[in-house]
């Protein structure tokens, strides 16, 4: 099926408007106290470990980088230089379904050694949520939902985008609490690129 340049422009604009409107709706149903509740555990933790699989994993990698820029010892689970998690540390897990096997195993290990677990998920009754000390519920569609009642986007996209945006809101909050200058954060950016 061929589309004119004008059709493609209109489709792109409609798609962006739809995505933004979904996020505005998501914000209306999000409990920001859940972000407030994890400020102290993050601030008071030893090392921070982040895990997610697939596209959620990419969002968690971005979150780890943001935490590192704020001066936290943040590691992405699965990287070759990631140390062992231990008591006093924190695991932050992102899983839309809350049932991702690798993420569940990591949460169980974290709890076994005495680390706390924070989860970002669409399902606050999931196994991951049950293993978590703190749950941040993102009221988005899971990737298995195909009925378009919450999102017109495909396969969990709203959750993954929400994960990035809500974590960035958390980062902004942590930055304001910390009071570091932008120049201080910039010094922590990679200079080997």
Coordinates of C-alpha atoms in Angstrom, one line a residue:
X1 CA 0.0 0.0 0.0
X2 CA 1.5 3.3 -1.1
X3 CA 1.2 6.5 0.9
X4 CA 1.9 10.0 -0.2
X5 CA 4.4 12.2 1.6
X6 CA 1.5 14.1 3.1
X7 CA -0.2 10.9 4.3
X8 CA 3.1 9.8 6.0
X9 CA 3.5 13.2 7.6
X10 CA -0.1 13.1 9.0
X11 CA 0.4 9.5 10.2
X12 CA 3.6 10.5 12.0
X13 CA 2.0 13.5 13.6
X14 CA -1.1 11.4 14.7
X15 CA 1.2 8.7 16.1
X16 CA 3.1 11.2 18.2
X17 CA 0.0 12.9 19.4
X18 CA -1.5 9.5 20.4
X19 CA 1.7 8.5 22.3
X20 CA 1.9 11.8 24.2
X21 CA -1.9 11.6 25.1
X22 CA -1.3 8.0 26.4
X23 CA 1.5 9.4 28.7
X24 CA -0.7 12.2 29.9
X25 CA -3.3 9.6 30.8
X26 CA -0.7 7.4 32.4
X27 CA 0.4 10.4 34.6
X28 CA -3.2 10.9 35.8
X29 CA -3.3 7.3 37.1
X30 CA 0.2 7.1 38.5
X31 CA 0.8 7.3 42.2
X32 CA 3.8 9.6 42.7
X33 CA 4.1 8.6 46.3
X34 CA 5.6 5.4 45.0
X35 CA 8.5 7.4 43.6
X36 CA 8.8 9.4 46.8
X37 CA 9.0 6.1 48.8
X38 CA 12.1 5.0 46.9
X39 CA 14.2 8.1 47.3
X40 CA 15.5 7.2 50.7
X41 CA 16.3 3.5 49.9
X42 CA 18.2 4.7 46.8
X43 CA 20.0 7.4 48.7
X44 CA 20.9 5.1 51.6
X45 CA 21.9 2.0 49.6
X46 CA 25.3 0.6 49.1
X47 CA 25.7 -0.4 45.4
X48 CA 22.7 -0.3 43.1
X49 CA 22.1 -3.0 40.6
X50 CA 19.6 -2.6 37.7
X51 CA 18.0 -5.4 35.7
X52 CA 15.4 -5.7 32.9
X53 CA 15.2 -7.8 29.8
X54 CA 14.7 -6.8 26.2
X55 CA 13.5 -3.3 25.7
X56 CA 12.8 -2.9 29.4
X57 CA 16.5 -3.8 29.9
X58 CA 17.5 -0.9 27.6
X59 CA 15.5 1.5 29.8
X60 CA 17.2 0.1 32.9
X61 CA 20.6 0.6 31.3
X62 CA 19.7 4.3 30.8
X63 CA 18.5 4.4 34.4
X64 CA 21.9 3.0 35.6
X65 CA 23.7 5.6 33.6
X66 CA 21.6 8.4 35.1
X67 CA 22.3 7.1 38.6
X68 CA 26.0 7.0 37.9
X69 CA 25.9 10.6 36.7
X70 CA 24.4 11.5 40.1
X71 CA 27.4 9.7 41.8
X72 CA 25.8 6.4 42.8
X73 CA 27.7 3.1 42.4
X74 CA 25.3 1.7 39.8
X75 CA 25.7 -1.5 37.8
X76 CA 23.8 -3.3 35.1
X77 CA 23.2 -6.9 35.9
X78 CA 24.8 -9.2 33.4
X79 CA 27.7 -6.9 32.5
X80 CA 31.1 -8.4 32.9
X81 CA 32.3 -5.9 35.5
X82 CA 29.2 -6.1 37.7
X83 CA 30.2 -7.3 41.2
X84 CA 28.2 -9.5 43.5
X85 CA 25.2 -8.0 45.2
X86 CA 25.3 -8.1 49.0
X87 CA 23.5 -7.0 52.2
X88 CA 22.9 -3.2 52.2
X89 CA 22.8 -3.1 48.4
X90 CA 19.7 -2.4 46.2
X91 CA 18.3 -4.2 43.1
X92 CA 16.0 -2.1 40.9
X93 CA 14.1 -4.4 38.5
X94 CA 12.0 -3.4 35.5
X95 CA 9.5 -6.0 34.2
X96 CA 6.1 -5.1 32.7
X97 CA 4.6 -8.5 33.5
X98 CA 6.5 -9.0 36.7
X99 CA 7.1 -12.6 35.7
X100 CA 10.3 -12.5 33.6
X101 CA 12.3 -15.5 34.8
X102 CA 15.8 -13.9 34.8
X103 CA 14.5 -10.9 36.7
X104 CA 12.7 -13.1 39.2
X105 CA 15.9 -15.1 39.8
X106 CA 17.8 -11.9 40.4
X107 CA 15.2 -10.6 42.9
X108 CA 15.3 -13.9 44.8
X109 CA 19.1 -13.8 45.0
X110 CA 19.0 -10.1 46.2
X111 CA 16.6 -11.0 49.0
X112 CA 18.6 -14.1 50.0
X113 CA 21.7 -11.9 50.6
X114 CA 19.8 -9.2 52.4
X115 CA 19.6 -6.6 49.7
X116 CA 16.4 -4.6 49.1
X117 CA 14.4 -4.9 45.8
X118 CA 12.5 -2.1 44.0
X119 CA 10.4 -3.2 41.1
X120 CA 8.8 -1.2 38.3
X121 CA 5.9 -3.2 36.8
X122 CA 2.4 -3.1 35.4
X123 CA 1.3 -5.8 37.7
X124 CA 1.4 -5.1 41.5
X125 CA 0.2 -8.6 42.2
X126 CA 3.0 -10.3 40.2
X127 CA 5.7 -12.6 41.6
X128 CA 8.3 -9.8 41.2
X129 CA 6.1 -7.4 43.1
X130 CA 5.7 -10.0 45.9
X131 CA 9.5 -10.2 46.1
X132 CA 10.0 -6.5 46.2
X133 CA 10.4 -4.2 49.2
X134 CA 9.0 -1.3 47.1
X135 CA 6.8 -1.5 44.0
X136 CA 6.4 1.3 41.5
X137 CA 3.2 0.5 39.6
X138 CA 3.1 1.8 36.0
X139 CA -0.5 1.4 34.9
X140 CA 0.3 0.6 31.3
X141 CA -0.6 -2.4 29.1
X142 CA 1.5 -5.5 29.2
X143 CA 3.1 -6.7 26.0
X144 CA 0.7 -9.6 25.8
X145 CA -2.3 -7.2 25.7
X146 CA -3.6 -6.8 22.1
X147 CA -7.0 -5.3 22.7
X148 CA -5.8 -1.6 22.6
X149 CA -7.9 -0.6 25.7
X150 CA -4.9 1.1 27.4
X151 CA -2.6 1.7 24.5
X152 CA -2.7 1.7 20.8
X153 CA 1.0 1.0 20.7
X154 CA 2.5 -2.4 20.1
X155 CA 3.8 -4.9 22.7
X156 CA 4.4 -3.0 25.9
X157 CA 5.8 0.2 24.4
X158 CA 3.8 2.4 26.8
X159 CA 5.3 0.6 29.8
X160 CA 8.9 0.9 28.4
X161 CA 8.5 4.6 27.6
X162 CA 6.8 5.1 31.0
X163 CA 9.7 3.3 32.7
X164 CA 12.1 5.7 31.1
X165 CA 10.1 8.8 31.9
X166 CA 9.1 8.0 35.4
X167 CA 12.7 7.0 36.2
X168 CA 13.9 10.3 34.7
X169 CA 11.4 12.1 37.0
X170 CA 13.0 10.1 39.9
X171 CA 16.4 11.2 38.7
X172 CA 15.4 14.8 38.6
X173 CA 14.0 14.5 42.2
X174 CA 17.2 12.8 43.4
X175 CA 19.3 15.6 41.7
X176 CA 17.2 18.3 43.4
X177 CA 17.6 16.6 46.8
X178 CA 21.4 16.2 46.2
X179 CA 21.9 19.8 45.0
X180 CA 24.9 19.0 42.8
X181 CA 25.5 21.3 39.9
X182 CA 25.1 20.3 36.3
X183 CA 28.9 20.8 35.9
X184 CA 29.5 18.2 38.7
X185 CA 27.3 15.6 36.9
X186 CA 28.9 16.4 33.6
X187 CA 32.4 15.4 34.9
X188 CA 31.0 11.9 35.4
X189 CA 30.1 11.5 31.7
X190 CA 32.2 9.1 29.7
X191 CA 35.2 10.8 28.1
X192 CA 36.3 7.7 26.1
X193 CA 33.8 8.1 23.3

